[in-house]
mmCIF file of C-alpha atoms in Angstrom:
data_model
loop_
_atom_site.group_PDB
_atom_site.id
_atom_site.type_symbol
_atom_site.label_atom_id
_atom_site.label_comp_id
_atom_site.label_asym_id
_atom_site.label_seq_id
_atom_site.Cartn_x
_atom_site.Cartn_y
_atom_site.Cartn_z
ATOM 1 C CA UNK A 6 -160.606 -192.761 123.674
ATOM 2 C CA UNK A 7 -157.835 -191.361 125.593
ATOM 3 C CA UNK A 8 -157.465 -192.854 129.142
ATOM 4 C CA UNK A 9 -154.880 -193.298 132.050
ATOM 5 C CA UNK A 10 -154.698 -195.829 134.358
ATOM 6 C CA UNK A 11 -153.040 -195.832 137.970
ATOM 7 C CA UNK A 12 -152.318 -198.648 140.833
ATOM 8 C CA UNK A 13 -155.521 -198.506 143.065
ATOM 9 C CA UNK A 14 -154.399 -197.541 146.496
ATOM 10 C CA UNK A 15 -153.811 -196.322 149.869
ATOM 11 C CA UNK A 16 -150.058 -197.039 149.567
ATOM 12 C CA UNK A 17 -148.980 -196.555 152.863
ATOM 13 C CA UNK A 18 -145.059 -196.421 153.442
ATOM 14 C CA UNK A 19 -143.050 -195.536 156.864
ATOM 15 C CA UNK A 20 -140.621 -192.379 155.985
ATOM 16 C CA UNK A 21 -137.624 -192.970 154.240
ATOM 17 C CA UNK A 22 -138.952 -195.393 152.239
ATOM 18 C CA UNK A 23 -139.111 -195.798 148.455
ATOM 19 C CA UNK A 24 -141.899 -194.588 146.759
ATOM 20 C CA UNK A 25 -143.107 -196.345 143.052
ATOM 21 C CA UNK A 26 -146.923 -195.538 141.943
ATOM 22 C CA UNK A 27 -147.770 -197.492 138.121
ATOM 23 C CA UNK A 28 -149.114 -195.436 135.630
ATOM 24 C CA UNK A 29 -149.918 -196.444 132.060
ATOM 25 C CA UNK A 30 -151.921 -194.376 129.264
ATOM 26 C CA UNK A 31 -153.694 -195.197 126.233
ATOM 27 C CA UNK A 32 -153.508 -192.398 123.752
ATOM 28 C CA UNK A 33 -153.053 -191.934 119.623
ATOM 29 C CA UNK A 34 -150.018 -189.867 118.583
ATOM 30 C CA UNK A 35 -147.934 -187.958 121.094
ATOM 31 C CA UNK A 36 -149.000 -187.238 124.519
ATOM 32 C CA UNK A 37 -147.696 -184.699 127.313
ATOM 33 C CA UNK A 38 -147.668 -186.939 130.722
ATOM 34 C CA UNK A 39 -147.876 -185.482 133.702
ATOM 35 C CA UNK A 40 -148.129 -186.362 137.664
ATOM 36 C CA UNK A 41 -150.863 -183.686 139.842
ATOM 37 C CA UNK A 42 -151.149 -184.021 143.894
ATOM 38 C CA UNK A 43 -153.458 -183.009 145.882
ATOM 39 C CA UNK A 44 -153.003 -182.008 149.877
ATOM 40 C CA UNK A 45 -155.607 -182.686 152.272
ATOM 41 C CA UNK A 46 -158.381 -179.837 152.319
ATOM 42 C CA UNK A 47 -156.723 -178.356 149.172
ATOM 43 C CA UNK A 48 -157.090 -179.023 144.833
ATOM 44 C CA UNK A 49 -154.994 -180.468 142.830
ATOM 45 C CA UNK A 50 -151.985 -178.553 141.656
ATOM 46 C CA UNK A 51 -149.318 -179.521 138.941
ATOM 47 C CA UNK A 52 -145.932 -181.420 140.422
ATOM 48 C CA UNK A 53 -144.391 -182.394 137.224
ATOM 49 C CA UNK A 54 -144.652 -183.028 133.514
ATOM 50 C CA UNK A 55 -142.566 -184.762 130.618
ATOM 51 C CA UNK A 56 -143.656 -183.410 126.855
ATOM 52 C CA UNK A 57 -141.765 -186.296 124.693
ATOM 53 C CA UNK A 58 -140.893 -190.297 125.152
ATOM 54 C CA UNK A 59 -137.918 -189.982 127.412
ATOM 55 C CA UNK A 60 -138.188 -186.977 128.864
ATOM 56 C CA UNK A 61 -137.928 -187.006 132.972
ATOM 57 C CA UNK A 62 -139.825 -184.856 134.874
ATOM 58 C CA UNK A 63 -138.808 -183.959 138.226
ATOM 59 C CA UNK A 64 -140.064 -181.872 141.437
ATOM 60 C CA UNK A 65 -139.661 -181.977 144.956
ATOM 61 C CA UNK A 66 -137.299 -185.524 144.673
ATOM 62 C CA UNK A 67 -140.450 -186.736 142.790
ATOM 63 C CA UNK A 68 -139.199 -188.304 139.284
ATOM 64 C CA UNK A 69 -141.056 -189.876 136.261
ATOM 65 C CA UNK A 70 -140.083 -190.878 132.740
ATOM 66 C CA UNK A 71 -142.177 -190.758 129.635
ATOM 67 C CA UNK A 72 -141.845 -194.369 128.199
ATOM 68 C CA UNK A 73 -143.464 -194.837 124.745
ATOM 69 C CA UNK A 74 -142.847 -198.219 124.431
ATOM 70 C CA UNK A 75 -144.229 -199.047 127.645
ATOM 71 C CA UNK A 76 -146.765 -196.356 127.765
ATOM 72 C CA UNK A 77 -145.771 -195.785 131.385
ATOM 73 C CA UNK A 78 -145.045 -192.865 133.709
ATOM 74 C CA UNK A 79 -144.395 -194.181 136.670
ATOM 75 C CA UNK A 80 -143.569 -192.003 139.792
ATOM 76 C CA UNK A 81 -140.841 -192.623 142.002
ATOM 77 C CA UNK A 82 -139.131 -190.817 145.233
ATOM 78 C CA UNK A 83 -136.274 -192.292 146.639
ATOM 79 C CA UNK A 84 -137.234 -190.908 150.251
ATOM 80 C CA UNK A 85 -140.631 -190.179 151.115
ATOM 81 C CA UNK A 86 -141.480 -188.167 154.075
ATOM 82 C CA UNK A 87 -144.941 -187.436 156.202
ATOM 83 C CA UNK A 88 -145.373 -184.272 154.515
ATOM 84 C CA UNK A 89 -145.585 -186.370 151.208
ATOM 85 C CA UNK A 90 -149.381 -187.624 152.226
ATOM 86 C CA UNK A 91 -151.103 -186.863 149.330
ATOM 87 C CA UNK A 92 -153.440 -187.965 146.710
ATOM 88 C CA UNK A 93 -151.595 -188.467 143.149
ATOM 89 C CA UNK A 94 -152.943 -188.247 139.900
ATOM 90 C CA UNK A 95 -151.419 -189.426 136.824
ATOM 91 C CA UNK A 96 -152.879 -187.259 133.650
ATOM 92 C CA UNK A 97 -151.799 -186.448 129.961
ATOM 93 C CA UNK A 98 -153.507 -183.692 127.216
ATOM 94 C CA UNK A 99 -153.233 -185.404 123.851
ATOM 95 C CA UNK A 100 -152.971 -182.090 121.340
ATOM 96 C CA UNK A 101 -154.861 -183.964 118.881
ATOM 97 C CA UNK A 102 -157.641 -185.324 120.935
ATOM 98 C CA UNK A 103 -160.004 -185.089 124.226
ATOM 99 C CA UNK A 104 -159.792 -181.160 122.461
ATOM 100 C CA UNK A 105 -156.523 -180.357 124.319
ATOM 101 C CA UNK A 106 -157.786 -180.855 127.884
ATOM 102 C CA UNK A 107 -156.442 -182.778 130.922
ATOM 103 C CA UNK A 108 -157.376 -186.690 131.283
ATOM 104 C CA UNK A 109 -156.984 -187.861 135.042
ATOM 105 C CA UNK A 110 -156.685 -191.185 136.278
ATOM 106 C CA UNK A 111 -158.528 -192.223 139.708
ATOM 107 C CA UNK A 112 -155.646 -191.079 141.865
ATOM 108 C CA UNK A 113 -153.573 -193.125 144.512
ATOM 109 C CA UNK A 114 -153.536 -192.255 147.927
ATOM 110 C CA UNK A 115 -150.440 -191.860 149.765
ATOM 111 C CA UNK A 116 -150.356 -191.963 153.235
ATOM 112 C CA UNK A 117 -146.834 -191.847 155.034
ATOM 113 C CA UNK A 118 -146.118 -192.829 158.923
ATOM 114 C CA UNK A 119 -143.931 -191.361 160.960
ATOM 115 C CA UNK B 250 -151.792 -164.141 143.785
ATOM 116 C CA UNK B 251 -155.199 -164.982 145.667
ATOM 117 C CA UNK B 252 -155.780 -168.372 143.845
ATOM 118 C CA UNK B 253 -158.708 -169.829 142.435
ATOM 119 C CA UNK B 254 -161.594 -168.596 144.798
ATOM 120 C CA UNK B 255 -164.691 -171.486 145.244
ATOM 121 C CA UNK B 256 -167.597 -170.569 147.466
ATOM 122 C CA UNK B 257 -168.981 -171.928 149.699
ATOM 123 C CA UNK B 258 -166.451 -174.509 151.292
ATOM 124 C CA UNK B 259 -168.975 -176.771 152.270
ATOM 125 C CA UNK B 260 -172.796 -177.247 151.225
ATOM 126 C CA UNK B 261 -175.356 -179.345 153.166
ATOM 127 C CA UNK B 262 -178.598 -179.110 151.285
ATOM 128 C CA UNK B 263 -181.416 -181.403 151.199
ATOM 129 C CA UNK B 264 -182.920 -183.382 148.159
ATOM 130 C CA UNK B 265 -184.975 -181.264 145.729
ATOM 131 C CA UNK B 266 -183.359 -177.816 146.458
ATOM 132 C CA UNK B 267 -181.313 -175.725 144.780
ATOM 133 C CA UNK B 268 -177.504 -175.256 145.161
ATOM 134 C CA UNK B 269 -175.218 -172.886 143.211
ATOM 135 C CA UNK B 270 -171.622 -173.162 143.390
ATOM 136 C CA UNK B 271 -169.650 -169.918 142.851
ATOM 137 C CA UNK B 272 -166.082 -169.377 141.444
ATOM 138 C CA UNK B 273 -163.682 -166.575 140.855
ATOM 139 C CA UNK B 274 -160.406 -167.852 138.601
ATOM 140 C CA UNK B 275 -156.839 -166.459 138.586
ATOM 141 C CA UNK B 276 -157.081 -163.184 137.118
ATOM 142 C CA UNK B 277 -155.960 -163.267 133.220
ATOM 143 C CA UNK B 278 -156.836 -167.081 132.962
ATOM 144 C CA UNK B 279 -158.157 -167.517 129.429
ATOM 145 C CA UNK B 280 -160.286 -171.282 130.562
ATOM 146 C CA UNK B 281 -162.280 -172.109 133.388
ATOM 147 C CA UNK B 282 -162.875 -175.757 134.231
ATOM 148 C CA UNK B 283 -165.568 -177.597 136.440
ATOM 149 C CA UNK B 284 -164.926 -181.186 137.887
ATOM 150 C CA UNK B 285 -166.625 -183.541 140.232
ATOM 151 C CA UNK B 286 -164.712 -185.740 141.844
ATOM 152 C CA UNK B 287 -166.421 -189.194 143.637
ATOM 153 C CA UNK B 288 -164.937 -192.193 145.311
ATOM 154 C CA UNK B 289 -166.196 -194.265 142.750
ATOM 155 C CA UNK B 290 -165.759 -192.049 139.540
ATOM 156 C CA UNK B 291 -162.505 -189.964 140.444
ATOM 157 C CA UNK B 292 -162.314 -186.743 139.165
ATOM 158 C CA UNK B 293 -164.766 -186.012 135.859
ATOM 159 C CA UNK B 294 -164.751 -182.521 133.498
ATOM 160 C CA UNK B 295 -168.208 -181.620 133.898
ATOM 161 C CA UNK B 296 -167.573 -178.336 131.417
ATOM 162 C CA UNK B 297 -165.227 -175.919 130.750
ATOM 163 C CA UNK B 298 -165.577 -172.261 129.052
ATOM 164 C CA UNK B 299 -162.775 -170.772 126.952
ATOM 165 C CA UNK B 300 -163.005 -166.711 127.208
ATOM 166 C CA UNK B 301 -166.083 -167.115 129.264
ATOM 167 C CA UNK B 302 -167.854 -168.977 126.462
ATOM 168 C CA UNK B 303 -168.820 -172.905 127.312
ATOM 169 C CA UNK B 304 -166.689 -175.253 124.419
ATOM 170 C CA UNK B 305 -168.264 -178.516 125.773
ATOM 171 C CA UNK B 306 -170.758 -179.493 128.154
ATOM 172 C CA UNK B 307 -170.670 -183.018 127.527
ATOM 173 C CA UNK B 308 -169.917 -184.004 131.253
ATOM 174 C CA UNK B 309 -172.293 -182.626 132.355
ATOM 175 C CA UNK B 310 -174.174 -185.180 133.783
ATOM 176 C CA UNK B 311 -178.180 -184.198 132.887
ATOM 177 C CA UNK B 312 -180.346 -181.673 132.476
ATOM 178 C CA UNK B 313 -180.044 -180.254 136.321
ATOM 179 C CA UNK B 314 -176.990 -179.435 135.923
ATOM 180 C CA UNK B 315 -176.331 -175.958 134.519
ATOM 181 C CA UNK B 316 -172.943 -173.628 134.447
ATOM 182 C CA UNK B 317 -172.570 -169.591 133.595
ATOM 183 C CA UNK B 318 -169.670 -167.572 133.238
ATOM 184 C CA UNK B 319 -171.038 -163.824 133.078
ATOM 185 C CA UNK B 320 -167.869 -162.549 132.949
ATOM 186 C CA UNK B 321 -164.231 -163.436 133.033
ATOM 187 C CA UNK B 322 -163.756 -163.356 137.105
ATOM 188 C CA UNK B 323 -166.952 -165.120 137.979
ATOM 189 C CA UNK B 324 -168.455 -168.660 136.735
ATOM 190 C CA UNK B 325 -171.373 -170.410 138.911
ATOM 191 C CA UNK B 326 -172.231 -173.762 138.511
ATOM 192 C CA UNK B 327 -176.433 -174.968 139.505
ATOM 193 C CA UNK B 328 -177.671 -178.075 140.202
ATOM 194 C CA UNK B 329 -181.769 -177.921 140.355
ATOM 195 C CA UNK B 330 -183.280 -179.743 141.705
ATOM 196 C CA UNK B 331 -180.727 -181.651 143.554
ATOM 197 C CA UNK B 332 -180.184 -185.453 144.324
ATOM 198 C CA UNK B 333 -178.311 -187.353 147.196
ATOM 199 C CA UNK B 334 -176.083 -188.669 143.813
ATOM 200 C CA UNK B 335 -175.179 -185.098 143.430
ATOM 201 C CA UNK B 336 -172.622 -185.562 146.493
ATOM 202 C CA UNK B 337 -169.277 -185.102 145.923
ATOM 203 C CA UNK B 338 -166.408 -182.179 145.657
ATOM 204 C CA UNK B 339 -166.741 -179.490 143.250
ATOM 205 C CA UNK B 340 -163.489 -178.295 141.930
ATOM 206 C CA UNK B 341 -163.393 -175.508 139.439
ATOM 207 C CA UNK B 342 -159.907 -174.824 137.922
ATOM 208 C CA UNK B 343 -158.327 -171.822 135.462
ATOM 209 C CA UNK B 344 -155.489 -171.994 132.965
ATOM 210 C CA UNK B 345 -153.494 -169.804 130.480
ATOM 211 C CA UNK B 346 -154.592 -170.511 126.800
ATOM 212 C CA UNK B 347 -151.771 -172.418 124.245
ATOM 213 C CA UNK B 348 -149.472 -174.765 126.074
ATOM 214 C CA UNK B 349 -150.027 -172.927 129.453
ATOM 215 C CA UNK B 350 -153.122 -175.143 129.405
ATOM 216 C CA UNK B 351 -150.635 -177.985 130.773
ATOM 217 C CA UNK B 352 -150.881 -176.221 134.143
ATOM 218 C CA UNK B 353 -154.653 -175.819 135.788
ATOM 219 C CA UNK B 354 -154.901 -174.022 139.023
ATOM 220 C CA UNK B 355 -157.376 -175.703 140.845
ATOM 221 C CA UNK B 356 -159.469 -173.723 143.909
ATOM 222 C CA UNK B 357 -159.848 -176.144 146.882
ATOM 223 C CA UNK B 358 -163.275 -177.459 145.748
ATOM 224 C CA UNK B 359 -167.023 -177.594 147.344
ATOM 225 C CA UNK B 360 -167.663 -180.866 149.439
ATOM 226 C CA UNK B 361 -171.278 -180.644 148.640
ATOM 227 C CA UNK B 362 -173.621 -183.339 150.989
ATOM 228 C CA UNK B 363 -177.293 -183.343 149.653
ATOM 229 C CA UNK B 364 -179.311 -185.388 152.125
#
């Protein structure tokens, strides 16, 4: 079945620094890919999405591009910041499968120092 | 907008009682989603309802488990009896039908503790 798997964390990064969290799917056919956070206290809510191999997503100086032929969607910042502490999820809806809905991987916590 | 609405924020209950989880989606939301999410497991569908009608219970974990939506701005989700296994965060979410379904508003969950 469908599946998507992320780096185990915490990551923990001083500000400023660059942020990369691994992401790789297995799905048949075409997959939307897309990168949820959630705050402390709060759910998850939807940072940004790619539809088709190539496609970059983008939000908040967050970036990720759909690669097919790596099955990746890695997320990147250039420079994180203490506000950035989060939990991030890496998730895709495969149209044909898992009937439409959401599949999340574990999330990787991201804790930022001052 | 008010959100996705979960009740109560936090439940303490002890093993063998009876908890019910309450939510109230986004007004206009076509699906309503329940997840647990665990340390060990991460976050898990548990059953969703399209037009308040269930489509598939099949994360549901067993037979204690039980979820309603009566109408379109209320859905409650039961555990009886429950189990110290049961802990975890509660998250019920709503979408828009089609390829709105991309985007689920999530409320900010139940931490539910069952001793």
């Amino acid at each position: 079945g469908d599946s998507v798997t992320q780096m185990e964390g915490p990551v923990t990064l001083s500000e400023e620094a660059f942020l990369t969290i691994n992401c790789t799917y297995t799905a048949t056919g075409y997959p939307s890919l897309f990168w949820y956070v959630q705050y402390p206290g709060e759910g998850l809510q939807l940072l940004l999405k790619a539809t088709k191999a190539d496609d970059k997503g983008s939000n908040k100086g967050f970036e990720a591009t759909y690669r097919k032929e790596t099955t990746s969607f890695h997320l990147e910042k250039g420079s994180v910041q203490v506000s950035d502490s989060a939990v991030y999820f890496c998730a895709l809806r495969n149209y044909g499968g898992s009937q439409g809905n959401l599949i999340f991987g574990k999330g990787t916590k991201l804790s930022v120092k001052p | 907008d008010a959100g996705v609405i979960q009740s109560p924020r936090h439940e303490v209950t002890e093993m063998g009682q009876e908890v019910t989880l309450r939510c109230k989606p986004i007004s206009g939301h076509d699906y309503l989603f329940w997840y647990r999410q665990t340390m060990m497991r991460g976050l898990e569908l548990l059953i969703y309802f399209n037009n308040n009608v269930p489509i598939d219970d099949s994360g549901m974990p067993e037979d204690r488990f039980s979820a309603k939506m009566p109408n379109a701005s209320f859905s409650t989700l039961k555990i009886q009896p429950s189990e110290p296994r049961d802990s975890a965060v509660y998250f019920c979410a709503s979408s828009l039908a089609g390829d709105h379904r991309d985007t689920q508003y999530f409320g900010p969950g139940t931490r539910l503790t069952v001793l």
